[in-house]
């Protein structure tokens, strides 16, 4: 009886056993793959001292490269949201010859080596290329300009938007559209008030993925960019150049600034996603 009174209560068994072990393995793996390498960049940057770090990070060439990388990535991600939604809509809502082939081609940027894509775009849009020979006389130069970078980033970022929007659009209840039309709404009103609010979370997710991929893209960009300092030199290439010059401090400073800006922008995008989910939940 005494043992029964003073016995400690046993915790209720978990519905999903093994939480402690799986969480420990998850944190260990994330630390080894993500957290420790990123922490190494910040620790190395901290060793430079604030004055030296600011001098390296605020260098005119570094600022120009960062503006180009983040600016072109944002533009390309925005274009991918617009055209990715259009492509996903066509693939889900319409049937036509070659649909499966087109659907499979969307994933080509995932499998194609980025250097191959960069060489293909350079050959296509160079002044003597198939398209460049027609565009340059019109005053539209694509290769070796920031516009060429945007083209390359649109190519590698489009699948992220299409593949995040496509399943949500496929599961969308068409009866909601029919009910909206029955109540007298126009097609534009139905899309704006019924369809787009549902697609906003996957669109934001696709935008974030395309943007993140574009900021760090290297292989498909260096060939078509031209790599002219202050004009078409991206930040990842500048990091490589600093390393080849054995300027490890300069490379670390650029990498640290890219990490901070990328994290801040992705954090804002996640906040927008959470706000949009809450808004849809309240509206429902």
Backbone as numpy.savetxt, mean C-alpha at the origin, in Angstrom:
# Nx Ny Nz CAx CAy CAz Cx Cy Cz
-12.45 -31.81 54.42 -13.29 -30.60 54.42 -12.42 -29.34 54.42
-11.34 -29.40 55.26 -10.43 -28.25 55.32 -9.78 -27.99 53.98
-9.37 -29.08 53.32 -8.76 -28.92 51.99 -9.72 -28.32 50.99
-10.99 -28.66 51.11 -11.99 -28.13 50.18 -12.23 -26.65 50.39
-12.11 -26.19 51.68 -12.38 -24.79 51.98 -11.26 -23.89 51.48
-10.00 -24.32 51.73 -8.87 -23.46 51.40 -8.28 -23.73 50.02
-8.88 -24.61 49.24 -8.36 -24.87 47.90 -8.57 -23.67 46.99
-7.56 -23.33 46.23 -7.67 -22.20 45.30 -8.58 -22.57 44.14
-9.43 -21.65 43.71 -10.32 -21.95 42.58 -9.53 -22.09 41.29
-9.86 -23.05 40.51 -9.21 -23.24 39.22 -9.83 -22.34 38.16
-9.02 -21.75 37.31 -9.59 -20.91 36.24 -10.40 -21.75 35.27
-11.45 -21.16 34.78 -12.29 -21.87 33.82 -11.49 -22.17 32.56
-11.62 -23.36 32.03 -10.86 -23.69 30.80 -11.28 -22.80 29.65
-10.29 -22.42 28.84 -10.55 -21.54 27.70 -11.23 -22.32 26.58
-12.06 -21.60 25.85 -12.72 -22.22 24.69 -11.68 -22.59 23.65
-10.66 -21.74 23.51 -9.56 -22.00 22.58 -8.29 -22.25 23.39
-7.96 -23.49 23.68 -6.78 -23.77 24.51 -5.49 -23.43 23.78
-4.44 -23.24 24.58 -3.13 -22.95 24.00 -2.88 -21.50 23.71
-3.66 -20.58 24.33 -3.49 -19.16 24.03 -2.12 -18.66 24.43
-1.64 -19.06 25.62 -0.34 -18.58 26.08 0.79 -19.00 25.17
0.77 -20.27 24.74 1.83 -20.77 23.86 1.79 -20.08 22.50
0.61 -19.99 21.91 0.50 -19.38 20.58 0.83 -17.89 20.63
0.40 -17.20 21.68 0.73 -15.77 21.80 2.22 -15.58 21.97
2.86 -16.43 22.75 4.31 -16.32 22.91 5.05 -16.54 21.61
4.64 -17.57 20.85 5.27 -17.82 19.56 5.03 -16.66 18.59
3.81 -16.09 18.63 3.49 -14.96 17.75 4.36 -13.76 18.05
4.47 -13.40 19.34 5.29 -12.25 19.71 6.76 -12.48 19.41
7.23 -13.71 19.62 8.63 -14.02 19.32 8.91 -13.87 17.83
8.02 -14.41 17.02 8.21 -14.34 15.57 8.14 -12.91 15.06
7.16 -12.15 15.55 7.05 -10.75 15.13 8.27 -9.95 15.57
8.79 -10.26 16.75 9.97 -9.54 17.25 11.17 -9.82 16.38
11.38 -11.09 16.01 12.53 -11.45 15.21 12.45 -10.89 13.80
11.24 -10.89 13.22 11.09 -10.51 11.82 10.87 -9.02 11.63
10.14 -8.38 12.56 9.73 -6.99 12.35 10.29 -6.05 13.40
9.99 -6.31 14.68 10.26 -5.33 15.73 11.75 -5.10 15.95
12.54 -6.17 16.03 13.97 -6.01 16.30 14.69 -5.30 15.14
14.45 -5.69 13.87 15.12 -4.93 12.78 14.73 -3.45 12.75
13.43 -3.16 12.97 13.02 -1.75 12.97 13.62 -1.01 14.15
13.67 -1.68 15.30 14.29 -1.04 16.47 15.76 -0.76 16.22
16.43 -1.66 15.47 17.83 -1.43 15.15 18.05 -0.15 14.36
17.12 0.15 13.46 17.23 1.39 12.68 17.14 2.60 13.59
16.17 2.59 14.51 15.99 3.74 15.40 17.15 3.86 16.40
17.66 2.71 16.87 18.78 2.77 17.81 20.02 3.34 17.13
20.26 2.90 15.90 21.40 3.44 15.15 21.23 4.93 14.89
20.01 5.33 14.55 19.74 6.75 14.31 19.93 7.57 15.58
19.51 7.01 16.72 19.68 7.72 17.99 21.15 7.92 18.33
22.00 6.98 17.89 23.42 7.11 18.15 24.07 8.26 17.39
23.41 8.76 16.37 23.97 9.87 15.61 23.91 11.19 16.37
22.96 11.29 17.29 22.73 12.57 17.93 21.71 13.38 17.14
20.93 14.20 17.85 19.84 14.91 17.19 20.36 15.88 16.12
21.45 16.58 16.41 21.97 17.58 15.46 22.42 16.91 14.16
23.19 15.84 14.29 23.69 15.15 13.10 22.55 14.47 12.34
21.62 13.88 13.11 20.48 13.23 12.45 19.66 14.25 11.67
19.38 15.39 12.26 18.59 16.41 11.57 19.32 16.95 10.34
20.65 17.06 10.44 21.42 17.53 9.29 21.30 16.55 8.13
21.39 15.26 8.43 21.29 14.26 7.37 19.87 14.14 6.84
18.87 14.20 7.74 17.49 14.02 7.32 16.94 15.22 6.56
17.45 16.41 6.86 16.95 17.63 6.21 17.78 18.04 5.01
18.70 17.18 4.59 19.47 17.47 3.39 18.53 17.64 2.20
18.86 18.59 1.33 17.95 18.91 0.22 17.70 17.71 -0.67
18.72 16.91 -0.93 18.54 15.73 -1.77 17.66 14.69 -1.10
17.83 14.54 0.23 16.99 13.60 0.98 15.53 14.04 0.97
15.29 15.32 1.22 13.91 15.83 1.24 13.26 15.67 -0.12
14.00 15.93 -1.19 13.43 15.78 -2.54 13.08 14.32 -2.81
13.94 13.39 -2.40 13.67 11.97 -2.62 12.46 11.51 -1.81
12.34 11.98 -0.57 11.20 11.59 0.26 9.90 12.14 -0.30
9.92 13.39 -0.73 8.71 13.98 -1.33 8.29 13.19 -2.56
9.26 12.81 -3.38 8.93 12.07 -4.59 8.36 10.70 -4.27
8.98 9.98 -3.34 8.52 8.63 -3.01 7.11 8.65 -2.43
6.87 9.50 -1.45 5.56 9.52 -0.81 4.52 10.18 -1.70
4.91 11.20 -2.45 3.95 11.84 -3.34 3.46 10.94 -4.45
4.41 10.28 -5.13 4.01 9.37 -6.21 3.24 8.17 -5.68
3.61 7.68 -4.48 2.88 6.55 -3.89 1.44 6.93 -3.56
1.24 8.13 -3.05 -0.13 8.58 -2.75 -0.95 8.76 -4.02
-0.35 9.35 -5.05 -1.07 9.53 -6.31 -1.42 8.19 -6.93
-0.46 7.27 -6.95 -0.71 5.95 -7.54 -1.77 5.18 -6.76
-1.73 5.27 -5.43 -2.73 4.58 -4.61 -4.12 5.16 -4.86
-4.22 6.49 -5.01 -5.51 7.10 -5.31 -6.06 6.66 -6.66
-5.19 6.61 -7.66 -5.61 6.12 -8.98 -6.05 4.66 -8.91
-5.34 3.87 -8.13 -5.69 2.46 -8.01 -7.03 2.26 -7.32
-7.37 3.14 -6.38 -8.68 3.04 -5.73 -9.79 3.26 -6.76
-9.63 4.28 -7.59 -10.65 4.58 -8.59 -10.77 3.48 -9.63
-9.66 3.13 -10.24 -9.70 2.15 -11.33 -9.80 0.72 -10.80
-9.28 0.47 -9.59 -9.44 -0.85 -9.00 -10.90 -1.16 -8.69
-11.63 -0.14 -8.21 -13.07 -0.32 -7.99 -13.78 -0.61 -9.29
-13.41 0.09 -10.36 -14.03 -0.13 -11.66 -13.75 -1.55 -12.16
-12.49 -2.00 -12.04 -12.13 -3.34 -12.49 -12.87 -4.40 -11.69
-12.92 -4.24 -10.37 -13.62 -5.20 -9.52 -15.10 -5.24 -9.85
-15.68 -4.08 -10.13 -17.11 -4.02 -10.48 -17.38 -4.80 -11.77
-16.52 -4.61 -12.76 -16.70 -5.31 -14.04 -16.55 -6.81 -13.85
-15.56 -7.24 -13.08 -15.31 -8.67 -12.89 -16.43 -9.35 -12.11
-17.08 -8.61 -11.21 -18.13 -9.21 -10.37 -19.50 -9.12 -11.04
-19.80 -8.00 -11.66 -21.16 -7.75 -12.11 -21.43 -8.17 -13.56
-20.41 -8.43 -14.35 -20.64 -8.71 -15.77 -19.99 -10.02 -16.17
-20.58 -10.65 -17.17 -20.01 -11.86 -17.77 -19.66 -11.55 -19.23
-18.47 -11.93 -19.64 -18.02 -11.63 -21.00 -16.92 -12.61 -21.36
-16.67 -12.81 -22.65 -15.60 -13.72 -23.07 -14.24 -13.25 -22.56
-13.44 -14.19 -22.06 -12.11 -13.86 -21.55 -12.12 -13.32 -20.14
-13.23 -13.45 -19.43 -13.31 -12.91 -18.07 -12.32 -13.60 -17.14
-12.22 -14.93 -17.24 -11.30 -15.66 -16.36 -9.85 -15.28 -16.66
-9.54 -15.06 -17.92 -8.19 -14.66 -18.28 -7.85 -13.29 -17.71
-8.81 -12.38 -17.80 -8.61 -11.04 -17.24 -8.48 -11.10 -15.73
-9.30 -11.95 -15.11 -9.24 -12.09 -13.65 -7.88 -12.62 -13.22
-7.35 -13.57 -13.97 -6.03 -14.12 -13.64 -4.92 -13.10 -13.89
-5.09 -12.25 -14.89 -4.06 -11.27 -15.21 -3.90 -10.21 -14.12
-4.95 -10.02 -13.30 -4.87 -9.04 -12.21 -3.74 -9.39 -11.26
-3.51 -10.69 -11.06 -2.49 -11.12 -10.10 -1.10 -11.17 -10.71
-0.95 -10.79 -11.97 0.36 -10.86 -12.62 1.42 -10.03 -11.91
1.13 -8.81 -11.45 2.16 -8.06 -10.73 2.67 -8.75 -9.48
1.87 -9.64 -8.87 2.34 -10.38 -7.70 3.44 -11.37 -8.08
3.29 -12.01 -9.24 4.22 -13.07 -9.64 5.37 -12.56 -10.50
5.16 -11.46 -11.20 6.18 -10.95 -12.12 7.30 -10.28 -11.35
8.56 -10.63 -11.59 9.68 -9.90 -10.95 9.60 -8.42 -11.25
9.81 -7.61 -10.24 9.64 -6.16 -10.42 10.62 -5.59 -11.43
11.82 -6.17 -11.51 12.79 -5.68 -12.48 12.30 -5.90 -13.91
11.60 -7.01 -14.14 11.06 -7.29 -15.46 10.01 -6.24 -15.82
9.16 -5.92 -14.86 8.13 -4.90 -15.09 8.78 -3.55 -15.39
9.82 -3.19 -14.63 10.50 -1.92 -14.87 11.12 -1.84 -16.24
11.76 -2.91 -16.67 12.35 -2.93 -18.01 11.29 -2.84 -19.09
10.16 -3.53 -18.87 9.08 -3.50 -19.87 8.51 -2.10 -20.00
8.28 -1.41 -18.89 7.75 -0.05 -18.95 8.76 0.92 -19.57
10.03 0.71 -19.27 11.05 1.59 -19.86 11.10 1.43 -21.37
11.07 0.17 -21.83 11.08 -0.06 -23.28 9.82 0.46 -23.95
8.72 0.45 -23.22 7.44 0.88 -23.78 7.32 2.39 -23.87
7.79 3.08 -22.80 7.58 4.53 -22.72 8.83 5.35 -23.01
9.94 4.72 -23.35 11.14 5.48 -23.73 10.85 6.32 -24.98
11.62 7.37 -25.21 11.36 8.22 -26.38 11.32 7.46 -27.70
12.02 6.32 -27.79 11.98 5.51 -29.00 11.16 4.24 -28.83
10.37 4.19 -27.76 9.55 3.01 -27.49 8.25 3.02 -28.27
7.47 1.94 -28.10 6.22 1.82 -28.85 5.25 2.95 -28.54
5.09 3.26 -27.28 4.18 4.35 -26.90 4.92 5.68 -26.77
6.15 5.63 -26.29 6.90 6.86 -26.10 7.14 7.63 -27.38
7.31 6.92 -28.49 7.55 7.60 -29.77 6.35 8.41 -30.21
5.16 8.07 -29.71 3.96 8.84 -30.03 3.69 9.93 -28.98
4.06 9.65 -27.72 3.74 10.59 -26.64 4.73 11.76 -26.58
6.01 11.48 -26.81 7.02 12.54 -26.70 6.77 13.68 -27.68
6.45 13.43 -28.95 6.14 14.56 -29.85 4.95 15.39 -29.38
4.06 14.79 -28.58 2.92 15.53 -28.04 3.27 16.30 -26.77
4.52 16.20 -26.34 4.95 16.89 -25.15 4.71 16.12 -23.87
4.38 14.83 -23.97 4.09 14.01 -22.80 5.21 12.98 -22.66
6.15 13.26 -21.78 7.27 12.36 -21.55 7.00 11.55 -20.28
7.04 10.25 -20.42 6.73 9.36 -19.30 8.00 8.78 -18.70
8.81 8.15 -19.52 10.04 7.53 -19.03 11.00 8.59 -18.50
11.69 8.25 -17.39 12.72 9.09 -16.78 12.13 10.37 -16.20
10.87 10.29 -15.77 10.20 11.42 -15.12 9.38 10.87 -13.95
8.91 11.74 -13.04 8.03 11.28 -11.97 6.76 10.61 -12.49
6.28 11.01 -13.67 5.10 10.37 -14.24 5.36 8.89 -14.50
6.55 8.55 -14.93 6.90 7.15 -15.13 6.86 6.37 -13.83
7.27 7.01 -12.73 7.20 6.34 -11.42 5.77 6.04 -11.06
4.87 7.00 -11.29 3.45 6.78 -11.00 2.90 5.61 -11.81
3.27 5.54 -13.08 2.81 4.44 -13.93 3.26 3.10 -13.38
4.52 3.01 -12.97 5.03 1.75 -12.42 4.34 1.40 -11.12
4.08 2.38 -10.27 3.43 2.11 -8.98 1.96 1.74 -9.16
1.31 2.31 -10.15 -0.07 1.90 -10.44 -0.11 0.43 -10.84
0.86 0.02 -11.62 0.92 -1.38 -12.07 1.07 -2.34 -10.91
1.98 -2.05 -9.99 2.24 -3.00 -8.90 1.22 -2.88 -7.76
0.44 -1.78 -7.72 -0.51 -1.61 -6.63 -1.94 -1.95 -6.96
-2.28 -2.07 -8.24 -3.66 -2.35 -8.63 -4.22 -3.64 -8.04
-3.48 -4.75 -8.01 -4.07 -5.99 -7.47 -4.50 -5.88 -6.02
-3.84 -5.03 -5.22 -4.21 -4.91 -3.82 -5.63 -4.37 -3.67
-5.97 -3.38 -4.48 -7.31 -2.79 -4.40 -8.35 -3.76 -4.96
-8.07 -4.34 -6.11 -9.04 -5.24 -6.74 -9.35 -6.43 -5.84
-8.32 -7.04 -5.27 -8.52 -8.25 -4.47 -9.12 -7.98 -3.10
-9.06 -6.76 -2.61 -9.74 -6.44 -1.35 -11.19 -6.04 -1.58
-11.49 -5.41 -2.71 -12.85 -4.97 -3.00 -13.69 -6.09 -3.61
-13.09 -6.93 -4.42 -13.82 -7.94 -5.19 -14.66 -8.88 -4.32
-14.13 -9.49 -3.25 -14.98 -10.40 -2.46 -16.12 -9.69 -1.74
-15.88 -8.46 -1.29 -16.96 -7.71 -0.62 -18.06 -7.38 -1.62
-17.67 -6.99 -2.80 -18.66 -6.68 -3.84 -19.42 -7.92 -4.28
-18.73 -9.06 -4.31 -19.39 -10.30 -4.70 -20.43 -10.74 -3.67
-20.18 -10.45 -2.40 -21.11 -10.83 -1.33 -22.16 -9.76 -1.06
-22.10 -8.66 -1.80 -23.05 -7.58 -1.55 -24.47 -8.02 -1.92
-25.42 -7.69 -1.06 -26.81 -8.08 -1.26 -27.45 -7.18 -2.32
-27.74 -7.74 -3.47 -28.32 -6.95 -4.55 -29.75 -6.51 -4.24
-30.39 -7.19 -3.28 -31.75 -6.78 -2.93 -31.78 -5.37 -2.36
-30.68 -4.92 -1.75 -30.62 -3.55 -1.26 -30.68 -2.56 -2.41
-30.01 -2.86 -3.50 -30.07 -2.00 -4.67 -31.47 -2.01 -5.27
-32.09 -3.18 -5.31 -33.45 -3.27 -5.85 -34.43 -2.50 -4.98
-34.26 -2.59 -3.66 -35.14 -1.85 -2.77 -34.95 -0.35 -2.93
-33.70 0.07 -3.12 -33.43 1.49 -3.33 -34.10 1.98 -4.61
-34.02 1.19 -5.69 -34.66 1.58 -6.94 -36.17 1.61 -6.80
-36.71 0.67 -6.02 -38.16 0.64 -5.81 -38.64 1.88 -5.09
-37.81 2.40 -4.18 -38.19 3.59 -3.42 -37.96 4.88 -4.19
-37.51 4.76 -5.44 -37.40 5.94 -6.30 -36.02 6.53 -6.42
-35.01 5.88 -5.88 -33.65 6.41 -5.98 -33.10 6.19 -7.38
-32.32 7.14 -7.83 -31.64 6.98 -9.12 -30.46 6.01 -8.95
-29.89 5.60 -10.10 -28.76 4.69 -10.03 -27.58 5.34 -9.32
-27.35 6.61 -9.58 -26.26 7.32 -8.93 -26.47 7.41 -7.42
-27.71 7.70 -7.01 -28.01 7.77 -5.58 -27.83 6.41 -4.90
-28.19 5.35 -5.58 -28.03 4.01 -5.02 -26.56 3.68 -4.80
-25.75 4.01 -5.78 -24.31 3.75 -5.66 -23.70 4.60 -4.55
-24.10 5.87 -4.49 -23.50 6.79 -3.52 -23.97 6.51 -2.09
-25.24 6.15 -1.91 -25.79 5.99 -0.57 -25.82 4.55 -0.08
-25.79 3.58 -0.99 -25.93 2.17 -0.59 -24.65 1.39 -0.84
-24.11 1.50 -2.04 -22.97 0.64 -2.42 -21.66 1.17 -1.85
-21.36 2.45 -2.09 -20.06 2.98 -1.69 -19.81 2.92 -0.18
-20.78 3.22 0.70 -20.50 3.08 2.14 -20.09 1.67 2.53
-20.65 0.66 1.88 -20.27 -0.72 2.18 -18.87 -1.03 1.68
-18.49 -0.44 0.56 -17.18 -0.71 -0.04 -16.08 0.18 0.52
-16.43 1.14 1.35 -15.40 2.06 1.85 -14.31 1.37 2.67
-14.64 0.45 3.61 -13.56 -0.22 4.35 -12.58 -0.99 3.46
-13.05 -1.83 2.53 -12.06 -2.50 1.67 -11.32 -1.52 0.75
-11.96 -0.43 0.35 -11.25 0.56 -0.46 -10.11 1.21 0.33
-10.38 1.53 1.59 -9.33 2.11 2.43 -8.22 1.10 2.68
-8.60 -0.16 2.87 -7.59 -1.20 3.06 -6.73 -1.36 1.81
-7.37 -1.41 0.64 -6.61 -1.50 -0.60 -5.73 -0.29 -0.82
-6.22 0.90 -0.47 -5.42 2.11 -0.58 -4.18 2.01 0.29
-4.35 1.56 1.54 -3.22 1.45 2.46 -2.19 0.44 1.95
-2.66 -0.69 1.44 -1.73 -1.71 0.93 -0.98 -1.22 -0.31
-1.71 -0.58 -1.23 -1.08 -0.07 -2.44 -0.09 1.04 -2.10
-0.45 1.90 -1.16 0.45 2.98 -0.75 1.71 2.43 -0.10
1.55 1.47 0.81 2.70 0.89 1.49 3.63 0.20 0.50
3.05 -0.51 -0.46 3.88 -1.17 -1.47 4.59 -0.13 -2.34
3.91 0.95 -2.67 4.50 1.97 -3.54 5.64 2.71 -2.88
5.53 2.99 -1.58 6.59 3.73 -0.89 7.90 2.95 -0.91
7.82 1.65 -0.70 9.03 0.86 -0.64 9.44 0.20 -1.94
8.73 0.47 -3.03 9.03 -0.19 -4.30 10.37 0.29 -4.85
11.12 -0.65 -5.40 12.46 -0.34 -5.89 12.69 -0.88 -7.32
12.48 -2.19 -7.50 12.87 -2.83 -8.74 12.16 -2.30 -9.97
10.85 -2.08 -9.89 10.11 -1.65 -11.07 10.23 -0.15 -11.32
10.85 0.58 -10.40 10.90 2.04 -10.50 12.25 2.53 -11.02
13.34 1.90 -10.59 14.66 2.48 -10.88 14.96 2.52 -12.38
14.35 1.63 -13.16 14.63 1.62 -14.59 13.89 2.73 -15.32
12.66 2.98 -14.94 11.85 3.97 -15.65 12.00 5.36 -15.05
12.54 5.46 -13.82 12.62 6.75 -13.16 13.70 7.64 -13.75
14.78 7.06 -14.19 15.89 7.88 -14.66 16.87 8.23 -13.56
16.41 8.22 -12.30 17.27 8.38 -11.12 18.07 9.68 -11.15
17.42 10.76 -11.56 18.07 12.06 -11.59 17.88 12.73 -10.23
18.95 13.08 -9.52 18.78 13.73 -8.21 17.92 14.98 -8.30
17.07 15.15 -7.29 16.14 16.27 -7.16 15.01 16.24 -8.19
14.99 15.25 -9.07 13.95 15.18 -10.10 13.22 13.84 -10.04
13.93 12.75 -10.21 13.28 11.43 -10.28 14.03 10.38 -9.47
14.64 10.80 -8.38 15.38 9.88 -7.51 14.52 9.55 -6.30
14.17 8.27 -6.14 13.32 7.85 -5.04 14.15 7.60 -3.79
13.48 7.61 -2.64 14.18 7.44 -1.36 14.85 6.07 -1.22
14.19 4.95 -1.59 14.90 3.67 -1.49 16.20 3.63 -2.29
16.21 4.26 -3.47 17.44 4.31 -4.25 18.50 5.16 -3.55
18.08 6.25 -2.92 19.02 7.09 -2.20 19.66 6.32 -1.04
18.89 5.47 -0.38 19.45 4.64 0.68 20.53 3.72 0.12
20.25 3.10 -1.01 21.24 2.21 -1.64 22.48 3.00 -2.03
22.31 4.20 -2.56 23.46 5.03 -2.96 24.31 5.38 -1.75
23.66 5.75 -0.64 24.40 6.06 0.58 25.18 4.85 1.09
24.58 3.67 0.98 25.29 2.46 1.41 26.48 2.17 0.51
26.32 2.38 -0.79 27.45 2.16 -1.71 28.57 3.16 -1.47
28.22 4.33 -0.92 29.22 5.32 -0.57 29.80 5.09 0.82
29.35 4.00 1.48 29.74 3.68 2.85 29.31 4.77 3.83
28.29 5.50 3.45 27.71 6.52 4.32 26.54 5.90 5.08
26.86 5.06 6.04 25.83 4.32 6.75 24.95 5.25 7.60
25.53 6.32 8.09 24.74 7.28 8.87 23.67 7.93 8.02
24.04 8.34 6.80 23.06 8.95 5.91 21.98 7.98 5.51
22.35 6.72 5.22 21.35 5.72 4.86 20.40 5.45 6.02
20.93 5.37 7.23 20.10 5.12 8.40 19.14 6.28 8.65
19.60 7.50 8.46 18.73 8.66 8.67 17.56 8.66 7.69
17.83 8.39 6.43 16.75 8.33 5.43 15.78 7.21 5.77
16.30 6.05 6.17 15.44 4.92 6.51 14.56 5.24 7.71
15.13 5.91 8.71 14.35 6.24 9.90 13.23 7.22 9.57
13.52 8.22 8.75 12.48 9.18 8.36 11.37 8.48 7.58
11.74 7.58 6.67 10.73 6.83 5.92 9.86 6.00 6.84
10.46 5.37 7.84 9.69 4.56 8.78 8.68 5.41 9.55
9.12 6.56 10.02 8.24 7.42 10.82 7.08 7.93 9.97
7.37 8.42 8.77 6.32 8.96 7.91 5.36 7.85 7.49
5.89 6.68 7.13 5.03 5.56 6.72 4.13 5.13 7.87
4.68 5.02 9.05 3.87 4.62 10.20 2.78 5.64 10.49
3.13 6.93 10.41 2.13 7.97 10.69 0.99 7.92 9.68
1.31 7.78 8.40 0.27 7.76 7.37 -0.60 6.51 7.49
0.02 5.36 7.73 -0.76 4.13 7.90 -1.61 4.19 9.15
-1.12 4.85 10.20 -1.90 5.02 11.42 -3.14 5.87 11.15
-2.97 6.93 10.38 -4.12 7.78 10.03 -5.13 6.99 9.19
-4.64 6.19 8.25 -5.54 5.39 7.43 -6.31 4.39 8.27
-5.65 3.77 9.24 -6.33 2.83 10.14 -7.39 3.54 10.98
-7.09 4.77 11.41 -8.10 5.54 12.15 -9.31 5.83 11.27
-9.07 6.15 10.00 -10.18 6.38 9.09 -11.01 5.11 8.89
-10.33 3.96 8.81 -11.05 2.70 8.68 -11.93 2.44 9.90
-11.38 2.65 11.10 -12.14 2.42 12.32 -13.32 3.39 12.40
-13.09 4.65 12.04 -14.19 5.63 12.06 -15.28 5.25 11.08
-14.89 4.78 9.90 -15.88 4.42 8.91 -16.69 3.19 9.35
-16.03 2.22 9.99 -16.76 1.06 10.49 -17.77 1.46 11.56
-17.35 2.36 12.45 -18.29 2.83 13.50 -19.46 3.58 12.87
-19.17 4.40 11.85 -20.23 5.17 11.20 -21.23 4.25 10.54
-20.75 3.21 9.86 -21.64 2.25 9.22 -22.45 1.49 10.27
-21.79 1.16 11.40 -22.50 0.44 12.46 -23.61 1.29 13.07
-23.35 2.58 13.28 -24.38 3.45 13.81 -25.52 3.65 12.82
-25.14 3.75 11.53 -26.18 3.93 10.51 -27.06 2.69 10.41
-26.43 1.50 10.63 -27.24 0.28 10.57 -28.16 0.14 11.74
